[in-house]
PDB file of C-alpha atoms in Angstrom:
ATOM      1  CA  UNK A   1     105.344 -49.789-149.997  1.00 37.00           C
ATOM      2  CA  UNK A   2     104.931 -52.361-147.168  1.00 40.00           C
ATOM      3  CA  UNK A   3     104.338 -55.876-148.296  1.00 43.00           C
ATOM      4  CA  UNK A   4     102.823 -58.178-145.566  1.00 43.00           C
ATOM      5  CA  UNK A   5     101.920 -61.814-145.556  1.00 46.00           C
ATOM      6  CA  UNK A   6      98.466 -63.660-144.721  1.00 47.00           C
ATOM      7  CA  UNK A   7      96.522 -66.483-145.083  1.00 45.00           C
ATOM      8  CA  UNK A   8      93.211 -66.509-145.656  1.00 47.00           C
ATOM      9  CA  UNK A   9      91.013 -69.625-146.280  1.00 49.00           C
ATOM     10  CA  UNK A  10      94.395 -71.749-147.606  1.00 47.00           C
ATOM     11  CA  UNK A  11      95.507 -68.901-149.897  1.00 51.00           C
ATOM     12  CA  UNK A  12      98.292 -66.785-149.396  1.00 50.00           C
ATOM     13  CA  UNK A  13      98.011 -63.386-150.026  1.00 52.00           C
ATOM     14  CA  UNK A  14     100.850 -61.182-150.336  1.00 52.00           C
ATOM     15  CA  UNK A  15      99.118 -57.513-150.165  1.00 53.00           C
ATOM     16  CA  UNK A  16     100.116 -54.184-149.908  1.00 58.00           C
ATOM     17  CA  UNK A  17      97.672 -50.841-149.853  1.00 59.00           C
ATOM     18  CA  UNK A  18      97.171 -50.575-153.063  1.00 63.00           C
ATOM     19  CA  UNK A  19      96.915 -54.082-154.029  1.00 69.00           C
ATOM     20  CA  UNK A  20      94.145 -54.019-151.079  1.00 74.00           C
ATOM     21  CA  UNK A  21      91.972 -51.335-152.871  1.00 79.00           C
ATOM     22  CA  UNK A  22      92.531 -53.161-156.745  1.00 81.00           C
ATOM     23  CA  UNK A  23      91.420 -56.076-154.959  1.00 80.00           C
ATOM     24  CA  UNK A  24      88.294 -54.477-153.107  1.00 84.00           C
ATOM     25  CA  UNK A  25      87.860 -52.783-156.572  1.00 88.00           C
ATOM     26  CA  UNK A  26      87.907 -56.335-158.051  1.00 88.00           C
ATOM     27  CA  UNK A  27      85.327 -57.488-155.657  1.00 88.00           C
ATOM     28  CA  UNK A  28      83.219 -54.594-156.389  1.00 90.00           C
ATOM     29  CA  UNK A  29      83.403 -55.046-160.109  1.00 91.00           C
ATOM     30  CA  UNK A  30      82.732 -59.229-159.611  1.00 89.00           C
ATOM     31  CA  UNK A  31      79.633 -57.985-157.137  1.00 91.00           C
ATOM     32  CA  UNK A  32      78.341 -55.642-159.906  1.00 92.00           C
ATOM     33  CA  UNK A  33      78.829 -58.021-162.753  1.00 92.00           C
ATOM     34  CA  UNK A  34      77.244 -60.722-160.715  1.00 91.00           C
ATOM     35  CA  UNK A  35      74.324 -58.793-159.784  1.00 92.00           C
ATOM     36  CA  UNK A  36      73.973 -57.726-163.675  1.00 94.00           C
ATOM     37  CA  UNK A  37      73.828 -61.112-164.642  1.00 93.00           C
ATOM     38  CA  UNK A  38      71.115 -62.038-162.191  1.00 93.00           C
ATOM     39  CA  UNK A  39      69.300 -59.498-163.326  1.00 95.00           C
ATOM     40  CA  UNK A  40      69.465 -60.622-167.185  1.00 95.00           C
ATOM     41  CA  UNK A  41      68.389 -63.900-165.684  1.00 95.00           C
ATOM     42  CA  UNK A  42      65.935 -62.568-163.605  1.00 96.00           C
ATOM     43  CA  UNK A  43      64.549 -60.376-166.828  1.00 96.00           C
ATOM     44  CA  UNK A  44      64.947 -63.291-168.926  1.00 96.00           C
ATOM     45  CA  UNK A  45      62.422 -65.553-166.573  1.00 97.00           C
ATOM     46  CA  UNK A  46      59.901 -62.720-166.011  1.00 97.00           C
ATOM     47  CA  UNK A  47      59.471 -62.414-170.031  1.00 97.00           C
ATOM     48  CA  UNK A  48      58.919 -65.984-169.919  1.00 97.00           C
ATOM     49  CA  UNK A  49      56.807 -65.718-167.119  1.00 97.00           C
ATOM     50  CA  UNK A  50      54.549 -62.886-169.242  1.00 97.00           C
ATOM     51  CA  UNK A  51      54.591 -64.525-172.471  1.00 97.00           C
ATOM     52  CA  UNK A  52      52.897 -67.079-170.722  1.00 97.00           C
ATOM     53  CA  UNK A  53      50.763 -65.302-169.017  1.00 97.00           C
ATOM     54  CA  UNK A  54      49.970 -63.538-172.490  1.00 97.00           C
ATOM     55  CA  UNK A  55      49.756 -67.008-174.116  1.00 97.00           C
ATOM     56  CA  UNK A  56      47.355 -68.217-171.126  1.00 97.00           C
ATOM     57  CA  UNK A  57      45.132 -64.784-171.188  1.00 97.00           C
ATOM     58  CA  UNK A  58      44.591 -65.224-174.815  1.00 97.00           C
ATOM     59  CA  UNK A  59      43.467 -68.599-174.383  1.00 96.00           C
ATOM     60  CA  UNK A  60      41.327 -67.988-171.359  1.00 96.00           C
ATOM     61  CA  UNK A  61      38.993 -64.992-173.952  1.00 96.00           C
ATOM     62  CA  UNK A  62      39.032 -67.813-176.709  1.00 95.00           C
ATOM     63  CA  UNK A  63      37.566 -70.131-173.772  1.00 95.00           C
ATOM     64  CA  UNK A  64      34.922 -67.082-172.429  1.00 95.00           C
ATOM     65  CA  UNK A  65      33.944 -66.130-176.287  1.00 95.00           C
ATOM     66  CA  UNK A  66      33.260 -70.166-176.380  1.00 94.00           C
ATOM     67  CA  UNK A  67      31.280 -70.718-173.889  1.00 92.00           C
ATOM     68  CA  UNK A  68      28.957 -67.463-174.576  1.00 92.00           C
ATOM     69  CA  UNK A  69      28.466 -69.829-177.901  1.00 90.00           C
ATOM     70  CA  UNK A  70      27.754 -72.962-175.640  1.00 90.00           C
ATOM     71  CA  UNK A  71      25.809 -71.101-172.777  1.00 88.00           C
ATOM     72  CA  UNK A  72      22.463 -70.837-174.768  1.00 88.00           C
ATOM     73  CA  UNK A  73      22.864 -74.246-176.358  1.00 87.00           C
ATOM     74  CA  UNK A  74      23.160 -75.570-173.216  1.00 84.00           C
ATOM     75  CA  UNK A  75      20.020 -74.040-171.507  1.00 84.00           C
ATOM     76  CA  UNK A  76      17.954 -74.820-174.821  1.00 83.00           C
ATOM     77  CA  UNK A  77      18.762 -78.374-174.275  1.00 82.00           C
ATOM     78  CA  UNK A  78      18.175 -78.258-170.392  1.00 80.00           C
ATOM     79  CA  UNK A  79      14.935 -76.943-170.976  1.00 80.00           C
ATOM     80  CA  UNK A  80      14.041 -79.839-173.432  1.00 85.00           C
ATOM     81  CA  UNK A  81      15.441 -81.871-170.967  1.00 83.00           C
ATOM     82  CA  UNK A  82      13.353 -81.042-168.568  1.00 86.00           C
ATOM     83  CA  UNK A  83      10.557 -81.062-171.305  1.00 88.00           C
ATOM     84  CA  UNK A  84      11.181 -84.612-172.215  1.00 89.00           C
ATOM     85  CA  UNK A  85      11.718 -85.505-168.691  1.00 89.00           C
ATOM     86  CA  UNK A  86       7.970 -84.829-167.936  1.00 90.00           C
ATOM     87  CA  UNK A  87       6.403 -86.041-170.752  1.00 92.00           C
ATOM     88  CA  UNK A  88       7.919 -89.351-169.956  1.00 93.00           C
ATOM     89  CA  UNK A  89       6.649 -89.265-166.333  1.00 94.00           C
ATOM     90  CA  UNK A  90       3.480 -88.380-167.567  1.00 94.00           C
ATOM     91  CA  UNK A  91       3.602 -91.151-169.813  1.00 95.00           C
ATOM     92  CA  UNK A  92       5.022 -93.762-167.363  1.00 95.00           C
ATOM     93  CA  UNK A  93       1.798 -92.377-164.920  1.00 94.00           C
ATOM     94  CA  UNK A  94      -1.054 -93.195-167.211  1.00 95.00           C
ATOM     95  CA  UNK A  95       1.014 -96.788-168.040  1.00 96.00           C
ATOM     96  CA  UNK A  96       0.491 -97.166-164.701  1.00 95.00           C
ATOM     97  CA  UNK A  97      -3.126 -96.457-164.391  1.00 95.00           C
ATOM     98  CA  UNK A  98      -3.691 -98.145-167.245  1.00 95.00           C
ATOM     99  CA  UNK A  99      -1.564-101.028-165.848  1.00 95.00           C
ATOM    100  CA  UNK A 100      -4.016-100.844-162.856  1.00 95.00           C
ATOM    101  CA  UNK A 101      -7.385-101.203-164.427  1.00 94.00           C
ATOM    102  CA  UNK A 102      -5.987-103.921-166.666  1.00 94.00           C
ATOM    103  CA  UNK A 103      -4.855-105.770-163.433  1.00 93.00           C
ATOM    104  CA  UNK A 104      -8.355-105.397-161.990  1.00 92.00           C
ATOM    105  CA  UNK A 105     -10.145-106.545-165.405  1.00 91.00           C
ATOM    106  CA  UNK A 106      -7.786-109.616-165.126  1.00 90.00           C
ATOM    107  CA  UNK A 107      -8.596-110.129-161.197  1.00 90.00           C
ATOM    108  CA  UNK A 108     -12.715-109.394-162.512  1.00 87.00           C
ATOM    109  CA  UNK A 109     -12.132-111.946-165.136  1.00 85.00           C
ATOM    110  CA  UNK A 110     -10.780-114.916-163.314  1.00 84.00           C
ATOM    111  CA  UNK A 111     -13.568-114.267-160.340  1.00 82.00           C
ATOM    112  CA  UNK A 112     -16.054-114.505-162.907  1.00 78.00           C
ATOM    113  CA  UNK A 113     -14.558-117.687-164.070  1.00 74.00           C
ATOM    114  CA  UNK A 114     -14.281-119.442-161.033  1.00 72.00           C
ATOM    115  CA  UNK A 115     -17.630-118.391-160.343  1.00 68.00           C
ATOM    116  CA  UNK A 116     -18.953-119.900-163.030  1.00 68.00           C
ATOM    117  CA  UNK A 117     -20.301-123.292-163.476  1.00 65.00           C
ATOM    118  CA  UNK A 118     -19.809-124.563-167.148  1.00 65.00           C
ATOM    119  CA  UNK A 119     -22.808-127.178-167.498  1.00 68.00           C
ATOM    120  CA  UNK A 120     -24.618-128.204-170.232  1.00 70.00           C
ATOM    121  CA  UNK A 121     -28.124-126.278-169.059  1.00 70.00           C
ATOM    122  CA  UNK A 122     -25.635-123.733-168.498  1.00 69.00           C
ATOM    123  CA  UNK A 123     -23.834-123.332-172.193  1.00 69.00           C
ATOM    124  CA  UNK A 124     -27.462-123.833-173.738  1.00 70.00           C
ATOM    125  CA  UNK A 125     -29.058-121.050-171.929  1.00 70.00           C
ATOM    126  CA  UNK A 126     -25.808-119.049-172.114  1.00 68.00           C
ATOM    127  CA  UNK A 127     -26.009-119.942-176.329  1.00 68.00           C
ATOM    128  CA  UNK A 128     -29.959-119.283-176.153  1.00 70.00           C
ATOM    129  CA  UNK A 129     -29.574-115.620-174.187  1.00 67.00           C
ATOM    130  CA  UNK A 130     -26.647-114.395-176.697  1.00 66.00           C
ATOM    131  CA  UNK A 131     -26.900-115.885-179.743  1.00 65.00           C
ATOM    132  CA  UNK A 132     -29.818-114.321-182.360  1.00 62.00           C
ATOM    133  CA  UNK A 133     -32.374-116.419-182.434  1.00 60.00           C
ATOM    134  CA  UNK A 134     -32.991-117.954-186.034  1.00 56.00           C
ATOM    135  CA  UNK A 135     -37.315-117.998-186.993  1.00 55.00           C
TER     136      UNK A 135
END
């Protein structure tokens, strides 16, 4: 057996053939149980990663099966929506034409009034033209 001396990295290593190949075999057998172990941890994460996936797909049908409720409740009340919608512009238009003819009545009113001369003669004869006369 020949024994020889190195340093490698601040460690001295005192190796001979065989004490090369345990230690390669070492290395081998720390490489394999490494990569083991990052497999369990890569396992354990994609489980986690599919229950949640599970967890969110289940969630997302209860959602869809939801809104196929909501969906025709929704376009019911659009539609009266849009119903009510036009009844009230329909109403607000013939507010405003009846708004309209209320304002001319009022401007037909007040030219009448200023137009008018209230006189004595002019109260008798309008008292003698709409009043009944009494026999």
């Amino acid at each position: 057996k020949q024994w020889y001396q190195r340093r490698v990295r601040g460690h001295t290593l005192l190796n001979s053939h065989l004490d090369t190949e345990r230690e390669i075999q070492q290395a081998v057998s720390d490489a394999r149980q490494g990569n083991l172990n990052g497999i369990d941890h890569v396992q354990s994460q994609l489980k986690i990663a599919k229950d949640a996936i599970a967890e969110l797909t289940e969630e997302l049908n209860g959602i869809i099966e939801h809104d196929a409720v909501l969906n025709p409740q929704r376009e019911k009340i659009s539609f009266t929506h849009e119903d009510i919608v036009s009844d009230l512009n329909f109403l607000l238009n013939d507010k405003a034409k009846v708004q309209i003819e209320l304002n001319d009545t009022w401007e037909e009113v007040r030219s009448c009034k200023k137009n008018t001369i209230f006189s004595p003669a002019n109260i008798l004869l309008a008292r003698s033209h709409f009043l009944p006369r009494v026999i």
